[in-house]
């Protein structure tokens, strides 16, 4: 048996922090890369904005995804009689995913942390129990998303940017056209991102009405009300800002500057949603380990992730973003094609729409894949010759090898742990 003193909670927490650190350095480029590339925000501003919102999303709403990953990929019942084998496997997952994300980040390549975790879980599960431990259908579905996700996101981004270019940017009076389109852009922004974020934000309000006032509100009423208020507020503020910019005598493009405000707001939504979803990739193995050490049994589907684990994951994501995040941010924002705020906004909106559609269909998709597809879609409409296809080949290769590399690393590490200590 693996001696409990060898893997104290402090050690496994350190490994989870290491994985979260590398996840923050690589994956947070999904939310801020286009904003930095289009010069809507500086790198320092992006790090501050993403850090706050990623941490908030992780701590407030990261529990569900973490619980699913801890029990949904490898069946914990297979380890019911030997929970310490599952502990060793989760340690292998933490270390292998952290290593691969660190390697990818050092090469400035955006990869999917979700795919890395799934591959690592499959690798150790196969070695520990056999091929029956791996959900091969899920692996095949994830592999299919490598192709489908960027294509869908690219198509949406190209269509949206084509409309913006045709009806706003290419018009003789672009400022007047933008003024007329601001209500529709605000509606599109809150329609897409509101479906992702507002239901979670409205839950405390619904609970207050239900518990304190005894009033049960319909499930969608508060999100719709919040979305309508936010849309009207954004429209009014944007009109005021556009009028002020039109009166300023400077060399900047007031239309692109105003669209940059929309892009920053969309990036904030992506950062919040990303933190609430992807923190589970970092802390799910630690949550399973902590549960086993506390109870001596394997976790079940309804086990709860402690808040301190979510805080640890959120802190790791922010730390990795601050120290190493600029490398992958540069690849997303500048390495594929040159972006302006109008294009960056369209790419982020397409990313969110793609992830939302996939979530509704129950398909596991990667924000990294969706955002790269969105950036390429914008680039093809704007000037296909400016798209750096050499960079895309490197990114595609990194996507292709993520699951097998994570699986092999995890299998080797687990095999070493089992040989030495189990």
mmCIF file of C-alpha atoms in Angstrom:
data_model
loop_
_atom_site.group_PDB
_atom_site.id
_atom_site.type_symbol
_atom_site.label_atom_id
_atom_site.label_comp_id
_atom_site.label_asym_id
_atom_site.label_seq_id
_atom_site.Cartn_x
_atom_site.Cartn_y
_atom_site.Cartn_z
ATOM 1 C CA UNK A 1 0.000 0.000 0.000
ATOM 2 C CA UNK A 2 1.107 3.489 -0.669
ATOM 3 C CA UNK A 3 2.015 4.918 2.715
ATOM 4 C CA UNK A 4 -0.186 7.879 3.620
ATOM 5 C CA UNK A 5 2.803 9.874 4.850
ATOM 6 C CA UNK A 6 4.317 9.842 1.357
ATOM 7 C CA UNK A 7 1.476 11.784 -0.163
ATOM 8 C CA UNK A 8 0.278 14.231 2.447
ATOM 9 C CA UNK A 9 -2.374 16.673 1.422
ATOM 10 C CA UNK A 10 0.234 19.430 1.279
ATOM 11 C CA UNK A 11 2.163 17.601 -1.458
ATOM 12 C CA UNK A 12 -0.876 16.878 -3.592
ATOM 13 C CA UNK A 13 -2.065 20.446 -3.069
ATOM 14 C CA UNK A 14 1.286 21.627 -4.366
ATOM 15 C CA UNK A 15 0.879 19.475 -7.481
ATOM 16 C CA UNK A 16 -2.632 20.865 -8.034
ATOM 17 C CA UNK A 17 -1.238 24.379 -7.672
ATOM 18 C CA UNK A 18 1.449 23.500 -10.238
ATOM 19 C CA UNK A 19 -1.192 22.292 -12.701
ATOM 20 C CA UNK A 20 -3.405 25.334 -12.082
ATOM 21 C CA UNK A 21 -0.377 27.600 -12.559
ATOM 22 C CA UNK A 22 0.364 26.105 -15.966
ATOM 23 C CA UNK A 23 -3.313 26.102 -16.887
ATOM 24 C CA UNK A 24 -3.460 29.826 -16.130
ATOM 25 C CA UNK A 25 -0.347 30.474 -18.201
ATOM 26 C CA UNK A 26 -1.757 28.633 -21.221
ATOM 27 C CA UNK A 27 -5.544 28.606 -21.207
ATOM 28 C CA UNK A 28 -6.291 32.148 -20.036
ATOM 29 C CA UNK A 29 -5.062 33.371 -23.418
ATOM 30 C CA UNK A 30 -8.519 32.238 -24.536
ATOM 31 C CA UNK A 31 -10.087 35.201 -22.784
ATOM 32 C CA UNK A 32 -7.538 37.968 -23.241
ATOM 33 C CA UNK A 33 -5.348 37.101 -26.231
ATOM 34 C CA UNK A 34 -7.488 38.853 -28.852
ATOM 35 C CA UNK A 35 -7.995 41.938 -26.656
ATOM 36 C CA UNK A 36 -4.239 42.372 -26.263
ATOM 37 C CA UNK A 37 -3.581 41.635 -29.920
ATOM 38 C CA UNK A 38 -6.091 44.256 -31.077
ATOM 39 C CA UNK A 39 -4.662 46.814 -28.609
ATOM 40 C CA UNK A 40 -8.046 47.147 -26.877
ATOM 41 C CA UNK A 41 -6.175 46.656 -23.589
ATOM 42 C CA UNK A 42 -2.529 46.514 -22.612
ATOM 43 C CA UNK A 43 -0.935 43.291 -21.431
ATOM 44 C CA UNK A 44 -0.825 44.602 -17.847
ATOM 45 C CA UNK A 45 -4.509 45.554 -17.928
ATOM 46 C CA UNK A 46 -5.402 42.165 -19.410
ATOM 47 C CA UNK A 47 -3.545 40.353 -16.643
ATOM 48 C CA UNK A 48 -5.388 42.322 -13.947
ATOM 49 C CA UNK A 49 -8.846 41.943 -15.539
ATOM 50 C CA UNK A 50 -8.442 38.249 -16.312
ATOM 51 C CA UNK A 51 -6.901 37.542 -12.918
ATOM 52 C CA UNK A 52 -9.851 39.006 -11.005
ATOM 53 C CA UNK A 53 -12.570 37.453 -13.146
ATOM 54 C CA UNK A 54 -10.896 34.053 -13.565
ATOM 55 C CA UNK A 55 -10.467 33.790 -9.785
ATOM 56 C CA UNK A 56 -14.042 34.910 -9.105
ATOM 57 C CA UNK A 57 -15.511 32.463 -11.598
ATOM 58 C CA UNK A 58 -13.364 29.623 -10.276
ATOM 59 C CA UNK A 59 -14.277 30.139 -6.623
ATOM 60 C CA UNK A 60 -17.975 30.891 -7.072
ATOM 61 C CA UNK A 61 -18.960 28.443 -9.797
ATOM 62 C CA UNK A 62 -16.146 25.942 -10.283
ATOM 63 C CA UNK A 63 -17.489 23.233 -7.987
ATOM 64 C CA UNK A 64 -19.767 21.440 -10.483
ATOM 65 C CA UNK A 65 -17.178 20.898 -13.235
ATOM 66 C CA UNK A 66 -14.561 19.767 -10.734
ATOM 67 C CA UNK A 67 -16.931 17.187 -9.312
ATOM 68 C CA UNK A 68 -17.832 15.880 -12.764
ATOM 69 C CA UNK A 69 -14.222 15.426 -13.869
ATOM 70 C CA UNK A 70 -13.291 13.712 -10.619
ATOM 71 C CA UNK A 71 -15.889 10.991 -11.104
ATOM 72 C CA UNK A 72 -17.072 11.082 -14.721
ATOM 73 C CA UNK A 73 -14.097 10.074 -16.863
ATOM 74 C CA UNK A 74 -12.753 7.069 -14.931
ATOM 75 C CA UNK A 75 -15.368 5.128 -12.978
ATOM 76 C CA UNK A 76 -14.352 5.426 -9.277
ATOM 77 C CA UNK A 77 -16.249 2.234 -8.443
ATOM 78 C CA UNK A 78 -13.493 0.282 -10.180
ATOM 79 C CA UNK A 79 -11.205 1.375 -7.331
ATOM 80 C CA UNK A 80 -13.654 0.819 -4.464
ATOM 81 C CA UNK A 81 -11.515 -1.919 -2.901
ATOM 82 C CA UNK A 82 -8.221 -0.091 -3.421
ATOM 83 C CA UNK A 83 -8.768 3.669 -3.060
ATOM 84 C CA UNK A 84 -5.033 4.352 -2.712
ATOM 85 C CA UNK A 85 -4.585 3.203 -6.320
ATOM 86 C CA UNK A 86 -6.976 5.980 -7.339
ATOM 87 C CA UNK A 87 -4.907 8.412 -5.229
ATOM 88 C CA UNK A 88 -1.755 7.383 -7.100
ATOM 89 C CA UNK A 89 -3.581 7.765 -10.402
ATOM 90 C CA UNK A 90 -4.766 11.269 -9.567
ATOM 91 C CA UNK A 91 -1.215 12.240 -8.593
ATOM 92 C CA UNK A 92 -0.095 11.005 -12.022
ATOM 93 C CA UNK A 93 -2.820 13.095 -13.659
ATOM 94 C CA UNK A 94 -1.750 16.260 -11.819
ATOM 95 C CA UNK A 95 1.905 15.836 -12.687
ATOM 96 C CA UNK A 96 1.488 14.753 -16.318
ATOM 97 C CA UNK A 97 -0.979 17.528 -17.190
ATOM 98 C CA UNK A 98 1.145 20.137 -15.469
ATOM 99 C CA UNK A 99 4.227 19.012 -17.383
ATOM 100 C CA UNK A 100 2.522 19.002 -20.765
ATOM 101 C CA UNK A 101 0.924 22.425 -20.250
ATOM 102 C CA UNK A 102 4.294 23.820 -19.154
ATOM 103 C CA UNK A 103 5.955 22.430 -22.288
ATOM 104 C CA UNK A 104 3.213 23.821 -24.524
ATOM 105 C CA UNK A 105 3.405 27.225 -22.845
ATOM 106 C CA UNK A 106 7.191 27.353 -23.245
ATOM 107 C CA UNK A 107 6.596 26.810 -26.985
ATOM 108 C CA UNK A 108 3.862 29.519 -26.995
ATOM 109 C CA UNK A 109 1.279 26.950 -28.136
ATOM 110 C CA UNK A 110 -2.365 27.192 -26.941
ATOM 111 C CA UNK A 111 -3.625 23.707 -26.049
ATOM 112 C CA UNK A 112 -6.716 22.365 -24.326
ATOM 113 C CA UNK A 113 -6.347 21.660 -20.613
ATOM 114 C CA UNK A 114 -9.617 19.729 -20.737
ATOM 115 C CA UNK A 115 -8.193 17.358 -23.351
ATOM 116 C CA UNK A 116 -4.993 16.989 -21.351
ATOM 117 C CA UNK A 117 -6.883 15.992 -18.202
ATOM 118 C CA UNK A 118 -9.108 13.555 -20.086
ATOM 119 C CA UNK A 119 -6.066 11.985 -21.751
ATOM 120 C CA UNK A 120 -4.211 11.707 -18.446
ATOM 121 C CA UNK A 121 -7.196 10.103 -16.723
ATOM 122 C CA UNK A 122 -7.511 7.612 -19.578
ATOM 123 C CA UNK A 123 -3.787 6.804 -19.443
ATOM 124 C CA UNK A 124 -3.626 5.928 -15.774
ATOM 125 C CA UNK A 125 -7.031 4.199 -15.862
ATOM 126 C CA UNK A 126 -5.901 1.887 -18.655
ATOM 127 C CA UNK A 127 -2.713 0.916 -16.810
ATOM 128 C CA UNK A 128 -4.455 0.553 -13.450
ATOM 129 C CA UNK A 129 -7.579 -1.389 -14.433
ATOM 130 C CA UNK A 130 -7.560 -2.066 -18.156
ATOM 131 C CA UNK A 131 -9.118 -0.707 -21.317
ATOM 132 C CA UNK A 132 -12.605 -1.076 -19.835
ATOM 133 C CA UNK A 133 -11.817 1.856 -17.549
ATOM 134 C CA UNK A 134 -11.617 4.226 -20.518
ATOM 135 C CA UNK A 135 -14.719 5.761 -22.091
ATOM 136 C CA UNK A 136 -13.576 5.302 -25.685
ATOM 137 C CA UNK A 137 -16.724 6.897 -27.057
ATOM 138 C CA UNK A 138 -15.923 10.087 -25.144
ATOM 139 C CA UNK A 139 -12.333 10.019 -26.426
ATOM 140 C CA UNK A 140 -13.581 9.676 -30.001
ATOM 141 C CA UNK A 141 -16.069 12.501 -29.531
ATOM 142 C CA UNK A 142 -13.369 14.783 -28.144
ATOM 143 C CA UNK A 143 -11.130 13.942 -31.092
ATOM 144 C CA UNK A 144 -13.942 14.880 -33.466
ATOM 145 C CA UNK A 145 -14.171 18.322 -31.844
ATOM 146 C CA UNK A 146 -10.588 19.048 -32.967
ATOM 147 C CA UNK A 147 -12.022 19.480 -36.446
ATOM 148 C CA UNK A 148 -15.604 20.558 -35.829
ATOM 149 C CA UNK A 149 -15.079 23.235 -33.160
ATOM 150 C CA UNK A 150 -12.706 25.576 -35.039
ATOM 151 C CA UNK A 151 -14.709 25.154 -38.246
ATOM 152 C CA UNK A 152 -17.986 26.169 -36.590
ATOM 153 C CA UNK A 153 -16.394 29.031 -34.669
ATOM 154 C CA UNK A 154 -14.565 30.213 -37.782
ATOM 155 C CA UNK A 155 -17.777 30.208 -39.804
ATOM 156 C CA UNK A 156 -19.654 32.190 -37.149
ATOM 157 C CA UNK A 157 -16.802 34.690 -36.750
ATOM 158 C CA UNK A 158 -16.454 35.144 -40.522
ATOM 159 C CA UNK A 159 -20.194 35.729 -40.892
ATOM 160 C CA UNK A 160 -20.369 38.169 -38.012
ATOM 161 C CA UNK A 161 -17.269 40.091 -39.065
ATOM 162 C CA UNK A 162 -18.565 40.180 -42.636
ATOM 163 C CA UNK A 163 -21.726 41.913 -41.392
ATOM 164 C CA UNK A 164 -19.763 44.368 -39.239
ATOM 165 C CA UNK A 165 -17.416 45.124 -42.120
ATOM 166 C CA UNK A 166 -20.232 45.530 -44.674
ATOM 167 C CA UNK A 167 -22.658 47.605 -42.612
ATOM 168 C CA UNK A 168 -20.308 49.565 -40.336
ATOM 169 C CA UNK A 169 -16.623 49.636 -41.253
ATOM 170 C CA UNK A 170 -17.050 50.049 -45.028
ATOM 171 C CA UNK A 171 -19.858 52.615 -44.836
ATOM 172 C CA UNK A 172 -19.109 56.230 -45.913
ATOM 173 C CA UNK A 173 -20.131 57.443 -42.443
ATOM 174 C CA UNK A 174 -18.920 54.612 -40.234
ATOM 175 C CA UNK A 175 -19.638 56.477 -36.984
ATOM 176 C CA UNK A 176 -23.288 57.019 -37.858
ATOM 177 C CA UNK A 177 -23.603 53.381 -38.916
ATOM 178 C CA UNK A 178 -22.069 52.223 -35.644
ATOM 179 C CA UNK A 179 -24.450 54.520 -33.748
ATOM 180 C CA UNK A 180 -27.399 52.801 -35.423
ATOM 181 C CA UNK A 181 -25.966 49.329 -34.851
ATOM 182 C CA UNK A 182 -24.955 49.742 -31.191
ATOM 183 C CA UNK A 183 -28.314 48.471 -29.829
ATOM 184 C CA UNK A 184 -28.016 45.350 -31.961
ATOM 185 C CA UNK A 185 -24.381 44.755 -30.993
ATOM 186 C CA UNK A 186 -25.323 45.164 -27.331
ATOM 187 C CA UNK A 187 -28.161 42.686 -27.756
ATOM 188 C CA UNK A 188 -25.884 40.167 -29.480
ATOM 189 C CA UNK A 189 -23.270 40.532 -26.744
ATOM 190 C CA UNK A 190 -25.641 39.955 -23.844
ATOM 191 C CA UNK A 191 -27.657 37.313 -25.679
ATOM 192 C CA UNK A 192 -24.587 35.114 -26.112
ATOM 193 C CA UNK A 193 -22.609 35.852 -22.989
ATOM 194 C CA UNK A 194 -25.704 36.380 -20.864
ATOM 195 C CA UNK A 195 -26.797 32.792 -21.406
ATOM 196 C CA UNK A 196 -23.396 31.668 -20.105
ATOM 197 C CA UNK A 197 -22.997 34.011 -17.149
ATOM 198 C CA UNK A 198 -26.346 35.509 -16.076
ATOM 199 C CA UNK A 199 -28.083 32.280 -14.958
ATOM 200 C CA UNK A 200 -25.263 31.663 -12.465
ATOM 201 C CA UNK A 201 -25.265 35.272 -11.266
ATOM 202 C CA UNK A 202 -29.032 35.266 -10.826
ATOM 203 C CA UNK A 203 -29.119 32.165 -8.611
ATOM 204 C CA UNK A 204 -28.473 34.102 -5.341
ATOM 205 C CA UNK A 205 -31.334 36.484 -6.226
ATOM 206 C CA UNK A 206 -33.708 33.614 -6.893
ATOM 207 C CA UNK A 207 -32.674 31.930 -3.650
ATOM 208 C CA UNK A 208 -33.289 35.167 -1.713
ATOM 209 C CA UNK A 209 -36.819 35.496 -3.090
ATOM 210 C CA UNK A 210 -37.517 31.824 -2.445
ATOM 211 C CA UNK A 211 -36.084 31.543 1.089
ATOM 212 C CA UNK A 212 -36.671 35.013 2.523
ATOM 213 C CA UNK A 213 -39.881 36.031 0.763
ATOM 214 C CA UNK A 214 -41.389 32.664 -0.065
ATOM 215 C CA UNK A 215 -41.750 33.630 -3.738
ATOM 216 C CA UNK A 216 -40.644 31.216 -6.443
ATOM 217 C CA UNK A 217 -39.702 33.093 -9.578
ATOM 218 C CA UNK A 218 -39.667 31.429 -13.017
ATOM 219 C CA UNK A 219 -36.198 30.130 -13.855
ATOM 220 C CA UNK A 220 -35.462 32.491 -16.750
ATOM 221 C CA UNK A 221 -37.178 35.693 -15.591
ATOM 222 C CA UNK A 222 -34.278 37.198 -13.620
ATOM 223 C CA UNK A 223 -31.603 36.437 -16.274
ATOM 224 C CA UNK A 224 -33.856 37.983 -18.947
ATOM 225 C CA UNK A 225 -34.473 41.056 -16.794
ATOM 226 C CA UNK A 226 -30.770 41.457 -15.988
ATOM 227 C CA UNK A 227 -29.890 41.005 -19.660
ATOM 228 C CA UNK A 228 -32.434 43.603 -20.786
ATOM 229 C CA UNK A 229 -31.218 46.138 -18.213
ATOM 230 C CA UNK A 230 -27.572 45.482 -19.144
ATOM 231 C CA UNK A 231 -28.328 45.808 -22.871
ATOM 232 C CA UNK A 232 -30.093 49.146 -22.444
ATOM 233 C CA UNK A 233 -27.367 50.407 -20.135
ATOM 234 C CA UNK A 234 -24.568 49.403 -22.508
ATOM 235 C CA UNK A 235 -26.392 50.980 -25.437
ATOM 236 C CA UNK A 236 -26.833 54.319 -23.656
ATOM 237 C CA UNK A 237 -23.243 54.416 -22.365
ATOM 238 C CA UNK A 238 -21.872 53.465 -25.793
ATOM 239 C CA UNK A 239 -23.886 56.223 -27.481
ATOM 240 C CA UNK A 240 -22.459 58.752 -25.035
ATOM 241 C CA UNK A 241 -18.899 57.504 -25.518
ATOM 242 C CA UNK A 242 -19.205 57.506 -29.300
ATOM 243 C CA UNK A 243 -20.501 61.084 -29.283
ATOM 244 C CA UNK A 244 -17.559 62.194 -27.123
ATOM 245 C CA UNK A 245 -15.041 60.404 -29.311
ATOM 246 C CA UNK A 246 -16.515 61.989 -32.420
ATOM 247 C CA UNK A 247 -15.769 65.417 -30.977
ATOM 248 C CA UNK A 248 -12.164 64.591 -30.138
ATOM 249 C CA UNK A 249 -9.545 65.672 -32.635
ATOM 250 C CA UNK A 250 -7.014 62.852 -32.558
ATOM 251 C CA UNK A 251 -5.497 60.356 -34.925
ATOM 252 C CA UNK A 252 -7.245 57.266 -33.547
ATOM 253 C CA UNK A 253 -10.205 55.579 -35.156
ATOM 254 C CA UNK A 254 -13.270 56.319 -32.969
ATOM 255 C CA UNK A 255 -15.216 53.414 -34.447
ATOM 256 C CA UNK A 256 -12.521 50.870 -33.637
ATOM 257 C CA UNK A 257 -11.986 52.447 -30.214
ATOM 258 C CA UNK A 258 -15.679 52.065 -29.424
ATOM 259 C CA UNK A 259 -15.734 48.491 -30.663
ATOM 260 C CA UNK A 260 -12.710 47.958 -28.435
ATOM 261 C CA UNK A 261 -14.987 48.672 -25.445
ATOM 262 C CA UNK A 262 -17.309 45.906 -26.606
ATOM 263 C CA UNK A 263 -14.347 43.595 -26.996
ATOM 264 C CA UNK A 264 -13.075 44.269 -23.466
ATOM 265 C CA UNK A 265 -16.521 43.521 -22.063
ATOM 266 C CA UNK A 266 -16.761 40.304 -24.057
ATOM 267 C CA UNK A 267 -13.294 39.303 -22.824
ATOM 268 C CA UNK A 268 -14.469 39.818 -19.235
ATOM 269 C CA UNK A 269 -17.356 37.413 -19.810
ATOM 270 C CA UNK A 270 -15.051 34.825 -21.375
ATOM 271 C CA UNK A 271 -12.621 35.107 -18.447
ATOM 272 C CA UNK A 272 -15.390 34.617 -15.889
ATOM 273 C CA UNK A 273 -16.890 31.669 -17.741
ATOM 274 C CA UNK A 274 -13.452 30.162 -18.345
ATOM 275 C CA UNK A 275 -12.546 30.361 -14.656
ATOM 276 C CA UNK A 276 -15.812 28.748 -13.594
ATOM 277 C CA UNK A 277 -15.338 25.886 -16.054
ATOM 278 C CA UNK A 278 -11.645 25.146 -16.425
ATOM 279 C CA UNK A 279 -10.614 25.385 -12.774
ATOM 280 C CA UNK A 280 -12.109 21.898 -12.556
ATOM 281 C CA UNK A 281 -9.310 20.632 -14.786
ATOM 282 C CA UNK A 282 -6.760 21.661 -12.168
ATOM 283 C CA UNK A 283 -8.477 20.737 -8.922
ATOM 284 C CA UNK A 284 -10.635 17.707 -9.769
ATOM 285 C CA UNK A 285 -7.802 15.216 -9.038
ATOM 286 C CA UNK A 286 -6.977 17.002 -5.774
ATOM 287 C CA UNK A 287 -10.649 16.956 -4.773
ATOM 288 C CA UNK A 288 -10.742 13.184 -5.299
ATOM 289 C CA UNK A 289 -7.519 12.718 -3.315
ATOM 290 C CA UNK A 290 -8.777 14.860 -0.423
ATOM 291 C CA UNK A 291 -12.040 12.903 -0.337
ATOM 292 C CA UNK A 292 -10.234 9.562 -0.205
ATOM 293 C CA UNK A 293 -7.859 10.708 2.521
ATOM 294 C CA UNK A 294 -10.736 12.044 4.600
ATOM 295 C CA UNK A 295 -13.176 9.155 4.219
ATOM 296 C CA UNK A 296 -11.080 6.176 3.135
ATOM 297 C CA UNK A 297 -13.522 5.560 0.278
ATOM 298 C CA UNK A 298 -13.657 6.598 -3.363
ATOM 299 C CA UNK A 299 -15.773 9.655 -4.289
ATOM 300 C CA UNK A 300 -19.271 9.247 -5.674
ATOM 301 C CA UNK A 301 -21.041 11.372 -8.232
ATOM 302 C CA UNK A 302 -22.646 13.647 -5.626
ATOM 303 C CA UNK A 303 -19.564 14.479 -3.583
ATOM 304 C CA UNK A 304 -18.878 18.155 -2.883
ATOM 305 C CA UNK A 305 -15.616 19.945 -3.681
ATOM 306 C CA UNK A 306 -14.371 21.973 -0.666
ATOM 307 C CA UNK A 307 -14.129 25.730 -1.139
ATOM 308 C CA UNK A 308 -10.439 25.799 -0.148
ATOM 309 C CA UNK A 309 -9.620 23.612 -3.144
ATOM 310 C CA UNK A 310 -11.415 26.012 -5.486
ATOM 311 C CA UNK A 311 -9.527 28.950 -3.939
ATOM 312 C CA UNK A 312 -6.252 27.074 -4.436
ATOM 313 C CA UNK A 313 -7.092 26.445 -8.083
ATOM 314 C CA UNK A 314 -8.142 30.040 -8.664
ATOM 315 C CA UNK A 315 -4.958 31.355 -7.061
ATOM 316 C CA UNK A 316 -2.834 29.048 -9.206
ATOM 317 C CA UNK A 317 -4.572 30.154 -12.405
ATOM 318 C CA UNK A 318 -3.995 33.828 -11.567
ATOM 319 C CA UNK A 319 -0.349 33.243 -10.633
ATOM 320 C CA UNK A 320 0.429 31.345 -13.830
ATOM 321 C CA UNK A 321 -1.327 33.964 -15.925
ATOM 322 C CA UNK A 322 0.644 36.793 -14.329
ATOM 323 C CA UNK A 323 4.066 35.135 -14.656
ATOM 324 C CA UNK A 324 3.914 33.148 -17.913
ATOM 325 C CA UNK A 325 0.667 34.096 -19.632
ATOM 326 C CA UNK A 326 2.105 36.632 -22.052
ATOM 327 C CA UNK A 327 3.683 33.940 -24.264
ATOM 328 C CA UNK A 328 0.438 32.267 -25.343
ATOM 329 C CA UNK A 329 -1.451 35.579 -25.303
ATOM 330 C CA UNK A 330 0.990 36.786 -27.966
ATOM 331 C CA UNK A 331 0.329 33.694 -30.116
ATOM 332 C CA UNK A 332 -3.465 34.054 -29.962
ATOM 333 C CA UNK A 333 -3.523 37.826 -30.333
ATOM 334 C CA UNK A 334 -0.715 38.425 -32.817
ATOM 335 C CA UNK A 335 0.787 35.144 -34.033
ATOM 336 C CA UNK A 336 -2.138 34.048 -36.245
ATOM 337 C CA UNK A 337 -3.152 37.326 -37.875
ATOM 338 C CA UNK A 338 -3.192 41.034 -37.073
ATOM 339 C CA UNK A 339 -6.386 42.032 -35.268
ATOM 340 C CA UNK A 340 -8.301 45.230 -34.700
ATOM 341 C CA UNK A 341 -10.966 45.566 -31.963
ATOM 342 C CA UNK A 342 -13.761 44.902 -34.470
ATOM 343 C CA UNK A 343 -12.213 41.583 -35.464
ATOM 344 C CA UNK A 344 -11.301 40.634 -31.912
ATOM 345 C CA UNK A 345 -14.847 41.276 -30.741
ATOM 346 C CA UNK A 346 -16.265 39.098 -33.524
ATOM 347 C CA UNK A 347 -13.800 36.287 -32.738
ATOM 348 C CA UNK A 348 -14.699 36.305 -29.036
ATOM 349 C CA UNK A 349 -18.430 36.411 -29.743
ATOM 350 C CA UNK A 350 -18.064 33.469 -32.128
ATOM 351 C CA UNK A 351 -16.069 31.570 -29.507
ATOM 352 C CA UNK A 352 -18.748 32.050 -26.883
ATOM 353 C CA UNK A 353 -21.535 31.129 -29.312
ATOM 354 C CA UNK A 354 -19.729 27.941 -30.346
ATOM 355 C CA UNK A 355 -19.055 26.849 -26.772
ATOM 356 C CA UNK A 356 -22.667 27.627 -25.840
ATOM 357 C CA UNK A 357 -24.091 25.641 -28.745
ATOM 358 C CA UNK A 358 -21.813 22.721 -27.946
ATOM 359 C CA UNK A 359 -22.762 22.787 -24.279
ATOM 360 C CA UNK A 360 -26.439 22.700 -25.173
ATOM 361 C CA UNK A 361 -25.749 19.695 -27.432
ATOM 362 C CA UNK A 362 -23.682 17.962 -24.743
ATOM 363 C CA UNK A 363 -20.482 18.040 -26.804
ATOM 364 C CA UNK A 364 -17.095 18.429 -25.090
ATOM 365 C CA UNK A 365 -15.328 21.322 -26.779
ATOM 366 C CA UNK A 366 -12.232 23.389 -26.143
ATOM 367 C CA UNK A 367 -12.292 27.155 -25.772
ATOM 368 C CA UNK A 368 -8.777 27.182 -27.243
ATOM 369 C CA UNK A 369 -9.957 25.465 -30.407
ATOM 370 C CA UNK A 370 -12.989 27.732 -30.721
ATOM 371 C CA UNK A 371 -11.006 30.937 -30.298
ATOM 372 C CA UNK A 372 -8.314 29.953 -32.786
ATOM 373 C CA UNK A 373 -11.055 29.126 -35.287
ATOM 374 C CA UNK A 374 -12.724 32.466 -34.627
ATOM 375 C CA UNK A 375 -9.488 34.409 -35.158
ATOM 376 C CA UNK A 376 -8.831 32.534 -38.411
ATOM 377 C CA UNK A 377 -12.397 33.181 -39.599
ATOM 378 C CA UNK A 378 -11.959 36.914 -39.083
ATOM 379 C CA UNK A 379 -8.551 36.822 -40.756
ATOM 380 C CA UNK A 380 -9.895 35.054 -43.843
ATOM 381 C CA UNK A 381 -12.592 37.681 -44.345
ATOM 382 C CA UNK A 382 -10.285 40.611 -43.647
ATOM 383 C CA UNK A 383 -7.256 39.430 -45.659
ATOM 384 C CA UNK A 384 -6.568 35.732 -46.044
ATOM 385 C CA UNK A 385 -2.991 36.420 -47.122
ATOM 386 C CA UNK A 386 -2.275 37.872 -43.681
ATOM 387 C CA UNK A 387 -3.150 34.597 -41.922
ATOM 388 C CA UNK A 388 0.040 32.893 -40.732
ATOM 389 C CA UNK A 389 -0.606 29.290 -41.705
ATOM 390 C CA UNK A 390 2.761 28.148 -40.332
ATOM 391 C CA UNK A 391 1.588 29.138 -36.855
ATOM 392 C CA UNK A 392 -1.681 27.298 -37.432
ATOM 393 C CA UNK A 393 0.196 24.115 -38.354
ATOM 394 C CA UNK A 394 2.139 24.269 -35.094
ATOM 395 C CA UNK A 395 -1.044 24.839 -33.091
ATOM 396 C CA UNK A 396 -2.853 22.009 -34.896
ATOM 397 C CA UNK A 397 -0.009 19.606 -34.175
ATOM 398 C CA UNK A 398 -0.119 20.559 -30.498
ATOM 399 C CA UNK A 399 -3.863 19.864 -30.450
ATOM 400 C CA UNK A 400 -3.367 16.512 -32.147
ATOM 401 C CA UNK A 401 -0.798 15.211 -29.684
ATOM 402 C CA UNK A 402 -2.299 16.573 -26.441
ATOM 403 C CA UNK A 403 -4.424 13.560 -25.508
ATOM 404 C CA UNK A 404 -1.854 10.860 -26.425
ATOM 405 C CA UNK A 405 1.052 12.734 -24.789
ATOM 406 C CA UNK A 406 -0.944 13.347 -21.592
ATOM 407 C CA UNK A 407 -2.083 9.712 -21.592
ATOM 408 C CA UNK A 408 1.440 8.328 -22.041
ATOM 409 C CA UNK A 409 2.937 10.647 -19.419
ATOM 410 C CA UNK A 410 0.216 9.766 -16.937
ATOM 411 C CA UNK A 411 0.560 6.042 -17.614
ATOM 412 C CA UNK A 412 4.343 6.131 -17.146
ATOM 413 C CA UNK A 413 4.165 8.183 -13.948
ATOM 414 C CA UNK A 414 1.450 5.945 -12.517
ATOM 415 C CA UNK A 415 3.381 2.830 -13.447
ATOM 416 C CA UNK A 416 6.427 4.224 -11.645
ATOM 417 C CA UNK A 417 4.411 5.056 -8.522
ATOM 418 C CA UNK A 418 2.800 1.615 -8.501
ATOM 419 C CA UNK A 419 6.139 -0.126 -8.965
ATOM 420 C CA UNK A 420 7.866 1.771 -6.161
ATOM 421 C CA UNK A 421 5.196 2.243 -3.521
ATOM 422 C CA UNK A 422 2.024 0.200 -4.147
#
